[in-house]
Short mmCIF file of C-alpha atoms and ligand atoms in Angstrom, two decimals:
data_model
loop_
_atom_site.label_atom_id
_atom_site.label_comp_id
_atom_site.label_asym_id
_atom_site.label_seq_id
_atom_site.Cartn_x
_atom_site.Cartn_y
_atom_site.Cartn_z
CA UNK A 1 0.05 0.09 -0.05
CA UNK A 2 1.47 3.54 -0.92
CA UNK A 3 0.26 5.80 1.60
CA UNK A 4 0.68 9.86 0.67
CA UNK A 5 0.50 12.12 3.55
CA UNK A 6 -0.34 15.56 2.49
CA UNK A 7 0.37 17.66 4.95
CA UNK A 8 2.76 20.52 5.78
CA UNK A 9 4.66 18.75 7.72
CA UNK A 10 4.19 15.12 6.42
CA UNK A 11 7.73 13.74 8.30
CA UNK A 12 6.15 14.54 11.48
CA UNK A 13 2.70 13.60 10.76
CA UNK A 14 4.02 9.96 9.81
CA UNK A 15 6.04 9.63 13.17
CA UNK A 16 3.07 10.73 15.09
CA UNK A 17 0.79 8.33 13.32
CA UNK A 18 3.67 5.26 14.07
CA UNK A 19 2.93 6.74 17.80
CA UNK A 20 -0.65 6.33 17.52
CA UNK A 21 -0.79 2.82 16.75
CA UNK A 22 0.46 2.55 12.81
CA UNK A 23 2.14 -0.80 12.48
CA UNK A 24 5.70 -0.46 11.44
CA UNK A 25 5.39 -2.40 8.43
CA UNK A 26 2.98 0.29 7.07
CA UNK A 27 5.38 2.26 4.93
CA UNK A 28 3.76 5.94 5.37
CA UNK A 29 6.58 7.62 3.50
CA UNK A 30 4.53 7.66 0.44
CA UNK A 31 7.48 5.27 -1.22
CA UNK A 32 5.27 1.50 -0.98
CA UNK A 33 3.70 -0.26 -4.01
CA UNK A 34 -0.16 -1.32 -4.35
CA UNK A 35 -3.17 0.71 -3.62
CA UNK A 36 -2.77 4.39 -3.43
CA UNK A 37 -4.03 5.91 0.00
CA UNK A 38 -3.85 9.72 0.28
CA UNK A 39 -4.46 10.98 3.49
CA UNK A 40 -5.38 14.92 3.88
CA UNK A 41 -4.75 16.57 7.36
CA UNK A 42 -5.20 20.00 6.63
CA UNK A 43 -6.30 23.25 9.05
CA UNK A 44 -9.41 25.38 8.57
CA UNK A 45 -10.45 26.39 5.05
CA UNK A 46 -7.59 24.85 3.48
CA UNK A 47 -9.09 21.34 3.73
CA UNK A 48 -11.53 21.75 0.92
CA UNK A 49 -8.67 23.15 -1.14
CA UNK A 50 -6.34 20.27 -0.45
CA UNK A 51 -9.27 17.83 -1.08
CA UNK A 52 -10.16 19.49 -4.69
CA UNK A 53 -6.59 19.70 -5.50
CA UNK A 54 -6.23 15.60 -5.32
CA UNK A 55 -9.67 14.49 -6.29
CA UNK A 56 -9.95 17.12 -9.42
CA UNK A 57 -6.69 17.14 -10.71
CA UNK A 58 -4.71 14.05 -10.01
CA UNK A 59 -5.51 10.26 -10.92
CA UNK A 60 -8.04 9.30 -8.21
CA UNK A 61 -6.34 7.27 -5.17
CA UNK A 62 -7.91 3.73 -4.45
CA UNK A 63 -8.64 5.55 -1.21
CA UNK A 64 -8.78 8.96 0.04
CA UNK A 65 -8.95 10.00 3.61
CA UNK A 66 -9.58 13.45 4.67
CA UNK A 67 -8.64 13.94 8.36
CA UNK A 68 -9.77 17.42 10.10
CA UNK A 69 -10.44 18.39 13.83
CA UNK A 70 -13.43 19.72 15.27
CA UNK A 71 -12.63 23.29 14.41
CA UNK A 72 -12.05 22.45 10.65
CA UNK A 73 -15.10 20.28 10.25
CA UNK A 74 -17.30 22.61 8.69
CA UNK A 75 -15.22 22.99 5.88
CA UNK A 76 -14.85 19.43 4.54
CA UNK A 77 -18.21 18.42 3.81
CA UNK A 78 -18.58 15.73 1.09
CA UNK A 79 -19.58 17.19 -2.52
CA UNK A 80 -20.95 15.89 -5.53
CA UNK A 81 -17.72 15.36 -6.92
CA UNK A 82 -15.84 12.93 -4.65
CA UNK A 83 -15.27 9.64 -6.04
CA UNK A 84 -17.64 6.87 -5.51
CA UNK A 85 -14.65 4.22 -4.06
CA UNK A 86 -13.58 4.38 -0.25
CA UNK A 87 -13.59 7.98 0.59
CA UNK A 88 -13.29 8.47 4.23
CA UNK A 89 -13.63 11.34 6.17
CA UNK A 90 -12.13 11.43 9.72
CA UNK A 91 -13.53 14.03 12.21
CA UNK A 92 -12.23 14.42 15.80
CA UNK A 93 -12.16 16.54 18.70
CA UNK A 94 -8.59 16.90 19.18
CA UNK A 95 -5.07 16.36 17.45
CA UNK A 96 -4.68 12.87 19.23
CA UNK A 97 -8.01 11.25 18.48
CA UNK A 98 -7.62 12.25 14.95
CA UNK A 99 -4.32 10.50 14.94
CA UNK A 100 -5.47 7.20 16.48
CA UNK A 101 -8.26 6.99 14.07
CA UNK A 102 -6.34 7.78 11.00
CA UNK A 103 -4.01 4.81 12.36
CA UNK A 104 -7.09 2.70 12.68
CA UNK A 105 -7.84 3.24 9.28
CA UNK A 106 -4.72 2.90 7.51
CA UNK A 107 -4.24 -0.20 9.40
CA UNK A 108 -7.66 -1.74 8.24
CA UNK A 109 -6.96 -0.57 4.60
CA UNK A 110 -3.58 -2.63 4.86
CA UNK A 111 -5.39 -5.71 6.05
CA UNK A 112 -7.98 -5.45 3.45
CA UNK A 113 -5.12 -5.08 0.81
CA UNK A 114 -3.16 -8.06 1.89
CA UNK A 115 -6.26 -10.03 2.24
CA UNK A 116 -7.04 -9.11 -1.22
CA UNK A 117 -3.67 -9.71 -2.78
CA UNK A 118 -3.40 -12.98 -0.98
CA UNK A 119 -2.37 -16.36 -2.42
CA UNK A 120 -5.09 -18.03 -0.12
CA UNK A 121 -7.99 -15.88 -1.61
CA UNK A 122 -7.11 -16.46 -5.29
CA UNK A 123 -6.59 -19.94 -5.00
CA UNK A 124 -10.29 -20.12 -4.07
CA UNK A 125 -11.97 -17.22 -5.52
CA UNK A 126 -10.70 -17.21 -8.94
CA UNK A 127 -10.65 -13.87 -10.56
CA UNK A 128 -9.21 -10.30 -11.01
CA UNK A 129 -11.94 -8.15 -13.13
CA UNK A 130 -12.45 -5.03 -11.40
CA UNK A 131 -16.24 -6.28 -10.41
CA UNK A 132 -15.11 -9.45 -8.84
CA UNK A 133 -12.54 -7.73 -6.86
CA UNK A 134 -15.01 -5.10 -5.84
CA UNK A 135 -17.34 -8.06 -4.44
CA UNK A 136 -14.31 -9.61 -3.22
CA UNK A 137 -13.80 -6.32 -1.20
CA UNK A 138 -16.75 -6.23 0.46
CA UNK A 139 -16.52 -9.94 1.61
CA UNK A 140 -13.18 -9.09 3.06
CA UNK A 141 -14.61 -6.21 4.84
CA UNK A 142 -17.71 -8.14 6.16
CA UNK A 143 -15.67 -11.34 6.93
CA UNK A 144 -12.92 -9.84 8.68
CA UNK A 145 -14.50 -6.77 10.72
CA UNK A 146 -18.35 -7.33 11.22
CA UNK A 147 -20.03 -9.97 13.18
CA UNK A 148 -23.42 -8.94 11.36
CA UNK A 149 -25.91 -11.05 9.37
CA UNK A 150 -25.17 -10.90 5.54
CA UNK A 151 -27.36 -11.58 2.24
CA UNK A 152 -25.73 -12.64 -0.80
CA UNK A 153 -27.80 -11.90 -3.71
CA UNK A 154 -26.89 -13.17 -7.25
CA UNK A 155 -28.07 -15.76 -10.37
CA UNK A 156 -27.87 -19.39 -9.89
CA UNK A 157 -24.17 -20.78 -9.85
CA UNK A 158 -22.15 -17.14 -9.75
CA UNK A 159 -20.64 -18.37 -6.46
CA UNK A 160 -22.69 -17.59 -3.71
CA UNK A 161 -22.01 -20.26 -1.57
CA UNK A 162 -18.45 -19.66 -2.25
CA UNK A 163 -18.66 -16.48 -0.74
CA UNK A 164 -20.44 -17.56 2.27
CA UNK A 165 -17.54 -19.43 2.99
CA UNK A 166 -14.89 -16.84 2.43
CA UNK A 167 -17.02 -14.82 4.95
CA UNK A 168 -16.89 -17.55 7.37
CA UNK A 169 -13.00 -18.39 6.67
CA UNK A 170 -12.23 -14.49 7.13
CA UNK A 171 -13.91 -14.36 10.32
CA UNK A 172 -11.07 -14.41 13.05
CA UNK A 173 -14.04 -15.84 15.65
CA UNK A 174 -15.52 -18.29 13.55
CA UNK A 175 -13.33 -19.77 11.27
CA UNK A 176 -12.22 -22.81 13.55
CA UNK A 177 -15.88 -23.39 14.11
CA UNK A 178 -18.44 -25.49 12.15
CA UNK A 179 -20.06 -23.82 8.76
CA UNK A 180 -23.71 -25.56 8.50
CA UNK A 181 -25.22 -25.13 5.18
CA UNK A 182 -28.94 -25.22 5.12
CA UNK A 183 -30.75 -25.51 1.57
CA UNK A 184 -33.94 -23.92 2.18
CA UNK A 185 -35.27 -25.51 -1.09
CA UNK A 186 -34.97 -29.15 0.61
CA UNK A 187 -36.58 -28.45 3.81
CA UNK A 188 -40.08 -30.47 3.97
CA UNK A 189 -42.94 -28.48 5.29
CA UNK A 190 -43.44 -31.49 8.01
CA UNK A 191 -39.90 -31.88 9.26
CA UNK A 192 -38.27 -28.60 8.73
CA UNK A 193 -38.76 -27.52 12.63
CA UNK A 194 -36.55 -30.47 13.47
CA UNK A 195 -34.20 -30.07 10.88
CA UNK A 196 -33.92 -26.74 11.85
CA UNK A 197 -34.15 -26.93 15.82
CA UNK A 198 -33.63 -30.51 16.28
CA UNK A 199 -35.84 -32.84 18.28
CA UNK A 200 -36.51 -34.57 21.65
CA UNK A 201 -36.82 -38.32 22.09
CA UNK A 202 -40.30 -39.37 20.95
CA UNK A 203 -41.48 -35.63 19.49
CA UNK A 204 -43.10 -37.68 16.86
CA UNK A 205 -43.12 -41.19 15.47
CA UNK A 206 -39.81 -41.75 14.17
CA UNK A 207 -38.19 -39.76 16.72
CA UNK A 208 -36.19 -42.83 18.41
CA UNK A 209 -33.67 -40.75 19.99
CA UNK A 210 -33.16 -36.94 20.39
CA UNK A 211 -31.28 -34.92 17.53
CA UNK A 212 -30.02 -31.85 17.08
CA UNK A 213 -30.56 -29.59 14.23
CA UNK A 214 -28.54 -26.99 12.00
CA UNK A 215 -28.78 -24.55 14.69
CA UNK A 216 -27.33 -26.24 17.53
CA UNK A 217 -24.45 -27.44 15.07
CA UNK A 218 -23.87 -24.08 13.74
CA UNK A 219 -22.96 -23.14 17.36
CA UNK A 220 -19.81 -20.98 17.45
CA UNK A 221 -19.53 -21.18 13.68
CA UNK A 222 -21.61 -20.11 10.73
CA UNK A 223 -25.42 -20.84 9.57
CA UNK A 224 -25.59 -20.72 6.18
CA UNK A 225 -29.44 -20.56 4.81
CA UNK A 226 -29.01 -21.01 1.02
CA UNK A 227 -32.02 -20.17 -1.14
CA UNK A 228 -33.44 -18.46 1.67
CA UNK A 229 -36.18 -16.75 -0.23
CA UNK A 230 -37.89 -19.93 -0.90
CA UNK A 231 -38.61 -20.59 2.92
CA UNK A 232 -42.45 -21.19 3.34
CA UNK A 233 -44.04 -17.99 5.78
CA UNK A 234 -44.75 -20.23 8.79
CA UNK A 235 -41.15 -21.26 8.86
CA UNK A 236 -39.86 -17.20 8.37
CA UNK A 237 -41.98 -16.59 11.46
CA UNK A 238 -40.08 -19.59 13.39
CA UNK A 239 -36.64 -18.37 12.13
CA UNK A 240 -37.25 -14.55 13.50
CA UNK A 241 -36.70 -15.32 17.07
CA UNK A 242 -33.62 -17.55 16.68
CA UNK A 243 -31.91 -15.34 14.43
CA UNK A 244 -32.88 -12.18 16.80
CA UNK A 245 -32.22 -13.45 20.48
CA UNK A 246 -30.03 -16.80 19.63
CA UNK A 247 -32.26 -18.77 21.27
CA UNK A 248 -34.47 -21.80 20.28
CA UNK A 249 -36.66 -24.74 21.38
CA UNK A 250 -36.05 -28.39 20.07
CA UNK A 251 -39.45 -29.79 18.54
CA UNK A 252 -41.16 -31.34 21.58
CA UNK A 253 -39.23 -29.84 24.19
CA UNK A 254 -40.18 -26.86 26.36
CA UNK A 255 -36.87 -25.27 27.57
CA UNK A 256 -35.26 -22.51 25.69
CA UNK A 257 -31.43 -23.24 24.34
CA UNK A 258 -28.76 -20.96 23.09
CA UNK A 259 -26.71 -21.05 19.97
CA UNK A 260 -24.25 -18.44 19.25
CA UNK A 261 -23.87 -18.46 15.31
CA UNK A 262 -23.01 -16.03 12.45
CA UNK A 263 -25.86 -16.09 9.78
CA UNK A 264 -25.22 -15.61 6.15
CA UNK A 265 -27.78 -16.05 3.86
CA UNK A 266 -27.98 -16.57 -0.02
CA UNK A 267 -30.97 -16.04 -2.97
CA UNK A 268 -31.23 -15.70 -6.25
CA UNK A 269 -34.80 -14.28 -5.96
CA UNK A 270 -35.53 -10.42 -5.49
CA UNK A 271 -36.48 -10.34 -2.11
CA UNK A 272 -37.58 -6.82 -2.11
CA UNK A 273 -40.24 -7.68 -4.59
CA UNK A 274 -41.03 -10.73 -2.31
CA UNK A 275 -41.41 -8.43 0.60
CA UNK A 276 -43.78 -5.88 -1.45
CA UNK A 277 -46.19 -8.93 -2.41
CA UNK A 278 -46.23 -10.22 0.83
CA UNK A 279 -44.25 -13.63 0.15
CA UNK A 280 -41.47 -12.94 2.48
CA UNK A 281 -41.66 -11.29 6.02
CA UNK A 282 -40.32 -7.75 6.07
CA UNK A 283 -38.82 -8.23 9.74
CA UNK A 284 -36.70 -11.22 8.52
CA UNK A 285 -35.81 -9.43 5.73
CA UNK A 286 -34.13 -6.72 7.94
CA UNK A 287 -32.73 -8.84 9.97
CA UNK A 288 -30.60 -10.79 7.32
CA UNK A 289 -29.55 -7.62 5.64
CA UNK A 290 -27.26 -5.85 8.14
CA UNK A 291 -24.91 -6.62 4.90
CA UNK A 292 -26.03 -7.34 1.45
CA UNK A 293 -23.27 -8.37 -1.12
CA UNK A 294 -24.22 -9.16 -4.86
CA UNK A 295 -22.05 -11.57 -6.71
CA UNK A 296 -21.81 -11.04 -10.40
CA UNK A 297 -23.01 -12.90 -13.27
CA UNK A 298 -20.34 -14.81 -15.34
CA UNK A 299 -21.50 -12.40 -18.11
CA UNK A 300 -20.33 -9.32 -16.27
CA UNK A 301 -16.95 -10.57 -15.58
CA UNK A 302 -15.89 -12.44 -18.69
CA UNK A 303 -12.37 -11.41 -18.54
CA UNK A 304 -12.14 -13.96 -15.64
CA UNK A 305 -13.05 -16.79 -17.89
CA UNK A 306 -9.72 -17.47 -19.12
CA UNK A 307 -8.20 -18.10 -15.14
CA UNK A 308 -11.23 -19.86 -14.61
CA UNK A 309 -10.80 -22.34 -17.09
CA UNK A 310 -7.47 -23.12 -16.08
CA UNK A 311 -8.56 -23.28 -12.64
CA UNK A 312 -10.93 -26.03 -13.46
CA UNK A 313 -8.45 -27.54 -15.78
CA UNK A 314 -6.44 -27.99 -12.60
CA UNK A 315 -9.48 -29.77 -10.86
CA UNK A 316 -9.67 -32.17 -13.47
CA UNK A 317 -6.74 -34.58 -11.98
CA UNK A 318 -4.62 -34.40 -14.93
CA UNK A 319 -1.85 -32.22 -15.82
CA UNK A 320 -3.52 -28.63 -17.04
CA UNK A 321 -3.04 -29.04 -20.95
CA UNK A 322 -2.03 -26.27 -23.23
CA UNK A 323 -5.12 -24.44 -24.50
CA UNK A 324 -5.69 -23.50 -28.40
CA UNK A 325 -6.56 -20.02 -28.56
CA UNK A 326 -9.49 -20.78 -30.64
CA UNK A 327 -11.14 -22.86 -27.86
CA UNK A 328 -10.15 -19.95 -25.09
CA UNK A 329 -12.07 -17.44 -27.51
CA UNK A 330 -14.94 -20.03 -27.87
CA UNK A 331 -15.21 -20.54 -24.20
CA UNK A 332 -14.99 -16.43 -23.41
CA UNK A 333 -17.75 -15.50 -25.98
CA UNK A 334 -20.45 -18.32 -24.97
CA UNK A 335 -23.43 -17.56 -23.05
CA UNK A 336 -23.43 -19.26 -19.44
CA UNK A 337 -26.91 -19.20 -18.20
CA UNK A 338 -25.48 -21.46 -15.25
CA UNK A 339 -22.77 -18.94 -14.74
CA UNK A 340 -19.74 -20.25 -13.23
CA UNK A 341 -20.95 -23.82 -12.13
CA UNK A 342 -21.84 -24.14 -16.36
CA UNK A 343 -18.60 -23.19 -17.29
CA UNK A 344 -16.89 -25.69 -14.64
CA UNK A 345 -19.00 -28.34 -16.22
CA UNK A 346 -18.07 -27.61 -19.78
CA UNK A 347 -14.58 -27.30 -18.78
CA UNK A 348 -14.48 -30.91 -17.10
CA UNK A 349 -16.41 -32.63 -19.83
CA UNK A 350 -13.83 -30.90 -22.56
CA UNK A 351 -11.10 -32.26 -20.44
CA UNK A 352 -12.43 -35.90 -20.19
CA UNK A 353 -12.75 -35.70 -24.08
CA UNK A 354 -9.06 -35.33 -24.66
CA UNK A 355 -7.83 -36.66 -21.24
CA UNK A 356 -4.33 -36.99 -21.42
CA UNK A 357 -3.61 -34.85 -24.46
CA UNK A 358 -1.40 -32.18 -24.16
CA UNK A 359 -3.25 -29.32 -25.81
CA UNK A 360 -6.97 -28.92 -25.57
CA UNK A 361 -7.98 -28.30 -29.32
CA UNK A 362 -10.92 -27.42 -30.92
CA UNK A 363 -11.85 -31.10 -31.18
CA UNK A 364 -12.88 -31.04 -27.57
CA UNK A 365 -15.65 -28.45 -28.46
CA UNK A 366 -18.17 -30.32 -30.33
CA UNK A 367 -21.44 -30.47 -28.87
CA UNK A 368 -20.06 -28.92 -25.53
CA UNK A 369 -20.80 -25.44 -25.88
CA UNK A 370 -23.49 -24.33 -23.21
CA UNK A 371 -27.10 -22.84 -23.14
CA UNK A 372 -28.06 -20.32 -25.64
CA UNK A 373 -25.85 -19.83 -28.62
CA UNK A 374 -24.46 -16.67 -29.48
CA UNK A 375 -26.74 -15.38 -32.00
CA UNK A 376 -26.13 -12.47 -34.18
CA UNK A 377 -28.72 -9.36 -34.64
CA UNK A 378 -29.71 -10.92 -38.07
CA UNK A 379 -30.63 -14.46 -36.53
CA UNK A 380 -32.12 -12.95 -33.70
CA UNK A 381 -34.84 -10.77 -35.64
CA UNK A 382 -35.45 -14.00 -37.71
CA UNK A 383 -36.27 -15.72 -34.67
CA UNK A 384 -38.42 -12.85 -33.23
CA UNK A 385 -40.09 -12.54 -36.35
CA UNK A 386 -41.24 -16.02 -36.46
CA UNK A 387 -42.39 -15.76 -32.89
CA UNK A 388 -44.67 -13.07 -34.08
CA UNK A 389 -45.98 -14.79 -36.95
CA UNK A 390 -47.00 -17.61 -34.28
CA UNK A 391 -48.59 -15.18 -31.98
CA UNK A 392 -50.53 -13.57 -35.13
CA UNK A 393 -51.74 -16.86 -36.25
CA UNK A 394 -52.81 -17.56 -32.62
CA UNK A 395 -54.89 -14.29 -33.14
CA UNK A 396 -52.88 -12.09 -30.86
CA UNK A 397 -53.25 -8.29 -31.37
CA UNK A 398 -50.64 -5.81 -31.11
CA UNK A 399 -51.23 -4.91 -27.78
CA UNK A 400 -50.98 -8.56 -26.47
CA UNK A 401 -47.71 -9.11 -28.13
CA UNK A 402 -46.14 -6.05 -27.08
CA UNK A 403 -47.06 -6.97 -23.71
CA UNK A 404 -45.53 -10.33 -23.62
CA UNK A 405 -42.68 -9.33 -25.22
CA UNK A 406 -41.99 -6.76 -22.52
CA UNK A 407 -42.52 -8.71 -19.55
CA UNK A 408 -40.43 -11.67 -20.88
CA UNK A 409 -37.81 -9.00 -21.12
CA UNK A 410 -38.42 -7.70 -17.64
CA UNK A 411 -38.38 -11.33 -16.36
CA UNK A 412 -34.99 -12.58 -18.27
CA UNK A 413 -33.31 -9.23 -17.19
CA UNK A 414 -34.36 -9.95 -13.55
CA UNK A 415 -33.17 -13.38 -14.05
CA UNK A 416 -29.95 -12.53 -15.42
CA UNK A 417 -29.15 -9.33 -13.23
CA UNK A 418 -30.54 -10.45 -9.63
CA UNK A 419 -31.93 -7.16 -8.80
CA UNK A 420 -34.75 -4.85 -10.05
CA UNK A 421 -32.20 -2.06 -10.05
CA UNK A 422 -29.50 -3.80 -12.07
CA UNK A 423 -32.31 -5.17 -14.74
CA UNK A 424 -33.79 -1.48 -14.94
CA UNK A 425 -30.25 -0.43 -15.93
CA UNK A 426 -29.96 -3.08 -18.55
CA UNK A 427 -33.26 -2.36 -19.92
CA UNK A 428 -32.69 1.62 -20.15
CA UNK A 429 -35.71 2.34 -17.69
CA UNK A 430 -35.89 3.67 -13.89
CA UNK A 431 -36.50 0.83 -11.30
CA UNK A 432 -39.80 2.21 -10.36
CA UNK A 433 -41.00 2.04 -14.06
CA UNK A 434 -40.18 -1.37 -13.91
CA UNK A 435 -41.98 -1.94 -10.87
CA UNK A 436 -45.14 -0.43 -12.15
CA UNK A 437 -44.66 -2.59 -15.50
CA UNK A 438 -44.46 -5.58 -13.59
CA UNK A 439 -47.53 -4.82 -11.78
CA UNK A 440 -49.12 -4.28 -15.14
CA UNK A 441 -49.59 -0.64 -14.89
CA UNK A 442 -47.84 2.18 -17.21
CA UNK A 443 -45.42 4.52 -15.47
CA UNK A 444 -46.84 7.85 -15.07
CA UNK A 445 -45.12 10.51 -17.93
CA UNK A 446 -42.56 12.28 -16.12
CA UNK A 447 -39.89 14.77 -17.24
N1 ATP B 1 -14.38 -17.42 -8.51
C1 ATP B 1 -14.61 -18.26 -8.66
N2 ATP B 1 -13.39 -19.70 -8.59
C2 ATP B 1 -13.67 -20.79 -8.31
N3 ATP B 1 -14.76 -21.33 -8.30
C3 ATP B 1 -15.94 -20.97 -8.35
C4 ATP B 1 -15.86 -19.15 -8.39
N4 ATP B 1 -17.17 -18.98 -8.53
C5 ATP B 1 -18.02 -20.25 -8.44
N5 ATP B 1 -16.98 -21.16 -8.37
C6 ATP B 1 -17.39 -22.61 -8.52
O1 ATP B 1 -18.66 -22.77 -9.09
C7 ATP B 1 -19.50 -23.87 -8.56
C8 ATP B 1 -21.00 -22.88 -7.93
O2 ATP B 1 -20.50 -21.89 -6.96
P1 ATP B 1 -21.69 -21.60 -6.14
O3 ATP B 1 -22.38 -23.21 -5.44
O4 ATP B 1 -21.14 -20.88 -4.81
O5 ATP B 1 -22.91 -20.82 -6.76
P2 ATP B 1 -24.32 -20.35 -6.09
O6 ATP B 1 -24.23 -19.35 -6.62
O7 ATP B 1 -24.17 -20.60 -4.75
O8 ATP B 1 -25.22 -21.47 -6.59
P3 ATP B 1 -26.89 -21.52 -6.28
O9 ATP B 1 -27.55 -20.31 -6.52
O10 ATP B 1 -27.24 -22.44 -7.25
O11 ATP B 1 -26.77 -22.03 -5.16
C9 ATP B 1 -18.91 -24.16 -7.01
O12 ATP B 1 -18.38 -25.12 -7.76
C10 ATP B 1 -17.94 -23.36 -7.31
O13 ATP B 1 -16.93 -23.72 -6.22
#
């Protein structure tokens, strides 16, 4: 990390930061490598000038911290032109408190950077595209520095469970504890209480002995509720208490038990919409979303495909073969509705087909490419033309055809992007317009 201290007495400031807790291995002389962190400490009105100097006229740093004491606070309000990246404003009553907090923030930034650059992380969560790096940064922040519940959003197969596991492994207090996965789609309405909370002996016909449920098993570790959006309403109500109080009762027992777990959930549904439609409890939604992280789909990070392909070839149990550029180009251009999981399956199938070969050649591609074919504008126009012909044959009018096409576009965009806001962006409308369309109403005319 390269730390630049913008202050009249830069040398003196760096000495003071070390005295206020900055670890010796963080170089505050401006000479380090990696992410650029600019710390501006200025007095009175010059804070705004110094910030403007850095943010308007020089390449944007990765992190920008403005430090000021009580006396200067009024001069450094964040303004519209501040960058979206990490941009901290540290205000303190006096010099001592200011230096302590600055040292703390720099320590945290340095810790985050070393997590993001670690081989440990890169071997598990392959990819270095900006969007994937931003996702990993959020995961590192949540895992290392927070204990709150985290909801992971994203399409199927894009790595939500992998990220949940990272949150667990990065948590210094939980990582040695269990990581208990509950797939909410498989919870049967009759047995789900027992699967989650356990049961007492004799609680029901086949309960020959007492048994712990997932909540008890996660004690000291993480409870990961996968596909939480599929949970039935009665079970959502039962989860509320255990999430809030960390107490629960086994089925067939009357005493309260305790379990100390970290909660992480995942879904590919749009839970905000489900709350609006009454399918998902609002109080549960707010309890599981202290943090929300969206895992990008593979189509948003195609530049990571070559590294993922090599990673999966490495998992195929053979020496990683050379890959013909044509093969890699086809893999990069293809569409993967099943995201990284689908890419993994394709690569492992191709590796099987040419097992033992030193080069993965185009011969391995036949019949292997996934999902929807990549179509040219001409051919999708033809496909649409024949669909419209069919609709006309079926007696549909212009309005019906338009509505059907629109609702299909909305559904597909939401499935692909994982949230209404991002789907709206893809379709070039506002999120509100999209919500109104989904409810079958036209958006009001606006400016
Ligand atoms: N960045 C990545 N690096 C290496 N492997 C990955 C990466 N992302 C996903 N995978 C692999 O892809 C597969 C699918 O990932 P995962 O199960 O985490 O997806 P998911 O979003 O939880 O899927 P679902 O919504 O269907 O539960 C797993 O085998 C996982 O290890």
